[in-house]
Amino acid sequence: MTSCLHVNTGVVLFAHGSRDPLWRLPIDAVAQRMAQQWPQIPVAVAFLELTQPDLPTAVEEMMKQGLSHLRIVPMFLGVGRHAREDLPEMVKHLTLAHPQVAFELLPAIGEHPAMTDLLARIAAGQAAQYIDD
């Protein structure tokens, strides 16, 4: 399968963070799955608070790879203040600090129709095709 992303694009999976170190495992699993399925797409994780790395640190690391386009994917099911206000403000500051990079802020993952469909399938016990052996 080929990627539909621009050349020199990286993906940053952005989540809230937690004091519990196990909380980040699902976000890391998404990054690992992406790296396995699309090894040509650089992927990183970043967190708002309580977990490292933060977004500016993840962006700096991605820029060291020569990337000129960063797609930030909010890994939030709901759109609260963090997704609606805090993250856009952070991206605004990153854009000002790094004008050579095109930042693309996607809607929260929970707003995607495919996620809604998958969650409904899981709740209905109809997601067996998504389970790995």
PDB file of C-alpha atoms in Angstrom:
ATOM      1  CA  MET A   1       0.000   0.000   0.000  1.00  0.00           C
ATOM      2  CA  THR A   2       1.369   3.417  -0.889  1.00  0.00           C
ATOM      3  CA  SER A   3       1.224   6.533   1.199  1.00  0.00           C
ATOM      4  CA  CYS A   4      -0.984   9.464   0.236  1.00  0.00           C
ATOM      5  CA  LEU A   5       1.083  11.916   2.280  1.00  0.00           C
ATOM      6  CA  HIS A   6       3.387  14.541   0.811  1.00  0.00           C
ATOM      7  CA  VAL A   7       7.090  13.805   0.482  1.00  0.00           C
ATOM      8  CA  ASN A   8       9.029  14.931   3.564  1.00  0.00           C
ATOM      9  CA  THR A   9       5.946  14.543   5.773  1.00  0.00           C
ATOM     10  CA  GLY A  10       6.042  13.209   9.298  1.00  0.00           C
ATOM     11  CA  VAL A  11       3.159  12.336  11.593  1.00  0.00           C
ATOM     12  CA  VAL A  12       2.987  13.325  15.254  1.00  0.00           C
ATOM     13  CA  LEU A  13       0.410  11.461  17.326  1.00  0.00           C
ATOM     14  CA  PHE A  14      -0.570  13.923  20.057  1.00  0.00           C
ATOM     15  CA  ALA A  15      -2.218  12.744  23.273  1.00  0.00           C
ATOM     16  CA  HIS A  16      -2.976  14.143  26.711  1.00  0.00           C
ATOM     17  CA  GLY A  17      -0.504  12.259  28.908  1.00  0.00           C
ATOM     18  CA  SER A  18      -0.759  10.728  32.380  1.00  0.00           C
ATOM     19  CA  ARG A  19       1.270  10.053  35.498  1.00  0.00           C
ATOM     20  CA  ASP A  20       0.647   6.337  34.893  1.00  0.00           C
ATOM     21  CA  PRO A  21       3.414   5.105  32.555  1.00  0.00           C
ATOM     22  CA  LEU A  22       1.121   2.373  31.186  1.00  0.00           C
ATOM     23  CA  TRP A  23      -1.351   4.981  29.914  1.00  0.00           C
ATOM     24  CA  ARG A  24       0.808   5.773  26.885  1.00  0.00           C
ATOM     25  CA  LEU A  25       0.969   2.179  25.617  1.00  0.00           C
ATOM     26  CA  PRO A  26      -2.004   2.458  23.206  1.00  0.00           C
ATOM     27  CA  ILE A  27      -0.540   5.626  21.655  1.00  0.00           C
ATOM     28  CA  ASP A  28       2.850   3.946  21.290  1.00  0.00           C
ATOM     29  CA  ALA A  29       1.093   0.922  19.739  1.00  0.00           C
ATOM     30  CA  VAL A  30      -0.480   3.138  17.067  1.00  0.00           C
ATOM     31  CA  ALA A  31       2.945   4.612  16.274  1.00  0.00           C
ATOM     32  CA  GLN A  32       4.459   1.124  16.082  1.00  0.00           C
ATOM     33  CA  ARG A  33       1.663  -0.097  13.801  1.00  0.00           C
ATOM     34  CA  MET A  34       2.188   2.889  11.517  1.00  0.00           C
ATOM     35  CA  ALA A  35       5.942   2.237  11.389  1.00  0.00           C
ATOM     36  CA  GLN A  36       5.294  -1.394  10.449  1.00  0.00           C
ATOM     37  CA  GLN A  37       2.665  -0.681   7.806  1.00  0.00           C
ATOM     38  CA  TRP A  38       4.163   2.502   6.338  1.00  0.00           C
ATOM     39  CA  PRO A  39       7.898   2.516   7.123  1.00  0.00           C
ATOM     40  CA  GLN A  40       8.426   5.437   4.721  1.00  0.00           C
ATOM     41  CA  ILE A  41       6.334   7.725   6.975  1.00  0.00           C
ATOM     42  CA  PRO A  42       8.252   9.049   9.987  1.00  0.00           C
ATOM     43  CA  VAL A  43       6.049   8.917  13.076  1.00  0.00           C
ATOM     44  CA  ALA A  44       6.467  10.250  16.603  1.00  0.00           C
ATOM     45  CA  VAL A  45       4.355  10.615  19.714  1.00  0.00           C
ATOM     46  CA  ALA A  46       3.945  13.750  21.824  1.00  0.00           C
ATOM     47  CA  PHE A  47       1.989  14.607  24.921  1.00  0.00           C
ATOM     48  CA  LEU A  48       0.339  17.684  26.365  1.00  0.00           C
ATOM     49  CA  GLU A  49       1.375  17.081  29.957  1.00  0.00           C
ATOM     50  CA  LEU A  50       2.693  14.570  32.485  1.00  0.00           C
ATOM     51  CA  THR A  51       4.357  12.386  29.824  1.00  0.00           C
ATOM     52  CA  GLN A  52       7.375  12.966  27.592  1.00  0.00           C
ATOM     53  CA  PRO A  53       8.114  14.030  24.952  1.00  0.00           C
ATOM     54  CA  ASP A  54       6.078  17.207  24.712  1.00  0.00           C
ATOM     55  CA  LEU A  55       5.016  18.566  21.317  1.00  0.00           C
ATOM     56  CA  PRO A  56       7.889  21.050  20.825  1.00  0.00           C
ATOM     57  CA  THR A  57      10.440  18.309  21.586  1.00  0.00           C
ATOM     58  CA  ALA A  58       8.791  15.856  19.167  1.00  0.00           C
ATOM     59  CA  VAL A  59       8.684  18.558  16.473  1.00  0.00           C
ATOM     60  CA  GLU A  60      12.392  19.311  16.964  1.00  0.00           C
ATOM     61  CA  GLU A  61      13.223  15.605  16.583  1.00  0.00           C
ATOM     62  CA  MET A  62      11.130  15.346  13.419  1.00  0.00           C
ATOM     63  CA  MET A  63      12.796  18.438  11.960  1.00  0.00           C
ATOM     64  CA  LYS A  64      16.217  16.815  12.486  1.00  0.00           C
ATOM     65  CA  GLN A  65      15.064  14.241   9.907  1.00  0.00           C
ATOM     66  CA  GLY A  66      14.739  16.989   7.309  1.00  0.00           C
ATOM     67  CA  LEU A  67      10.940  16.982   7.294  1.00  0.00           C
ATOM     68  CA  SER A  68       9.203  20.070   5.933  1.00  0.00           C
ATOM     69  CA  HIS A  69       5.602  19.024   6.623  1.00  0.00           C
ATOM     70  CA  LEU A  70       4.306  17.785   9.974  1.00  0.00           C
ATOM     71  CA  ARG A  71       0.845  16.312  10.351  1.00  0.00           C
ATOM     72  CA  ILE A  72      -0.356  16.527  13.959  1.00  0.00           C
ATOM     73  CA  VAL A  73      -3.051  14.002  14.836  1.00  0.00           C
ATOM     74  CA  PRO A  74      -4.903  14.674  18.105  1.00  0.00           C
ATOM     75  CA  MET A  75      -5.514  11.260  19.653  1.00  0.00           C
ATOM     76  CA  PHE A  76      -8.606  12.448  21.531  1.00  0.00           C
ATOM     77  CA  LEU A  77     -11.990  10.740  21.349  1.00  0.00           C
ATOM     78  CA  GLY A  78     -13.813  13.888  22.373  1.00  0.00           C
ATOM     79  CA  VAL A  79     -13.150  17.517  21.600  1.00  0.00           C
ATOM     80  CA  GLY A  80     -12.638  19.330  24.863  1.00  0.00           C
ATOM     81  CA  ARG A  81     -10.666  22.429  25.705  1.00  0.00           C
ATOM     82  CA  HIS A  82      -7.312  20.773  24.986  1.00  0.00           C
ATOM     83  CA  ALA A  83      -8.221  19.844  21.403  1.00  0.00           C
ATOM     84  CA  ARG A  84     -10.319  22.941  20.763  1.00  0.00           C
ATOM     85  CA  GLU A  85      -8.089  25.620  22.318  1.00  0.00           C
ATOM     86  CA  ASP A  86      -4.766  24.446  23.737  1.00  0.00           C
ATOM     87  CA  LEU A  87      -3.491  22.421  20.786  1.00  0.00           C
ATOM     88  CA  PRO A  88      -4.302  25.019  18.084  1.00  0.00           C
ATOM     89  CA  GLU A  89      -2.499  27.623  20.209  1.00  0.00           C
ATOM     90  CA  MET A  90       0.530  25.332  20.525  1.00  0.00           C
ATOM     91  CA  VAL A  91       0.567  24.772  16.752  1.00  0.00           C
ATOM     92  CA  LYS A  92       0.310  28.537  16.196  1.00  0.00           C
ATOM     93  CA  HIS A  93       3.431  29.047  18.324  1.00  0.00           C
ATOM     94  CA  LEU A  94       5.249  26.218  16.509  1.00  0.00           C
ATOM     95  CA  THR A  95       4.349  27.773  13.151  1.00  0.00           C
ATOM     96  CA  LEU A  96       5.799  31.106  14.251  1.00  0.00           C
ATOM     97  CA  ALA A  97       8.933  29.442  15.647  1.00  0.00           C
ATOM     98  CA  HIS A  98       9.468  27.235  12.580  1.00  0.00           C
ATOM     99  CA  PRO A  99       8.167  29.043   9.468  1.00  0.00           C
ATOM    100  CA  GLN A 100      10.079  26.613   7.243  1.00  0.00           C
ATOM    101  CA  VAL A 101       7.767  23.776   8.336  1.00  0.00           C
ATOM    102  CA  ALA A 102       4.170  23.349   7.168  1.00  0.00           C
ATOM    103  CA  PHE A 103       2.068  22.216  10.119  1.00  0.00           C
ATOM    104  CA  GLU A 104      -1.167  20.375   9.409  1.00  0.00           C
ATOM    105  CA  LEU A 105      -3.470  20.008  12.414  1.00  0.00           C
ATOM    106  CA  LEU A 106      -6.077  17.316  11.898  1.00  0.00           C
ATOM    107  CA  PRO A 107      -9.395  17.083  13.744  1.00  0.00           C
ATOM    108  CA  ALA A 108      -9.490  14.886  16.839  1.00  0.00           C
ATOM    109  CA  ILE A 109      -9.336  11.198  15.919  1.00  0.00           C
ATOM    110  CA  GLY A 110     -12.689  10.628  17.635  1.00  0.00           C
ATOM    111  CA  GLU A 111     -14.380  12.859  15.060  1.00  0.00           C
ATOM    112  CA  HIS A 112     -13.375  10.656  12.134  1.00  0.00           C
ATOM    113  CA  PRO A 113     -16.280   8.599  10.739  1.00  0.00           C
ATOM    114  CA  ALA A 114     -14.042   5.520  10.486  1.00  0.00           C
ATOM    115  CA  MET A 115     -13.327   5.728  14.222  1.00  0.00           C
ATOM    116  CA  THR A 116     -17.025   6.048  15.007  1.00  0.00           C
ATOM    117  CA  ASP A 117     -17.696   2.985  12.864  1.00  0.00           C
ATOM    118  CA  LEU A 118     -14.886   0.987  14.481  1.00  0.00           C
ATOM    119  CA  LEU A 119     -16.012   1.871  18.017  1.00  0.00           C
ATOM    120  CA  ALA A 120     -19.572   0.833  17.151  1.00  0.00           C
ATOM    121  CA  ARG A 121     -18.284  -2.466  15.726  1.00  0.00           C
ATOM    122  CA  ILE A 122     -16.243  -3.134  18.868  1.00  0.00           C
ATOM    123  CA  ALA A 123     -19.215  -2.358  21.123  1.00  0.00           C
ATOM    124  CA  ALA A 124     -21.457  -4.644  19.054  1.00  0.00           C
ATOM    125  CA  GLY A 125     -18.908  -7.484  19.039  1.00  0.00           C
ATOM    126  CA  GLN A 126     -18.491  -7.141  15.273  1.00  0.00           C
ATOM    127  CA  ALA A 127     -14.807  -6.194  15.072  1.00  0.00           C
ATOM    128  CA  ALA A 128     -13.295  -9.694  14.812  1.00  0.00           C
ATOM    129  CA  GLN A 129     -11.601  -8.825  11.487  1.00  0.00           C
ATOM    130  CA  TYR A 130      -9.450  -6.251  13.341  1.00  0.00           C
ATOM    131  CA  ILE A 131      -7.997  -8.739  15.820  1.00  0.00           C
ATOM    132  CA  ASP A 132      -4.428  -9.917  15.094  1.00  0.00           C
ATOM    133  CA  ASP A 133      -3.512 -13.567  15.435  1.00  0.00           C
TER     134      ASP A 133
END
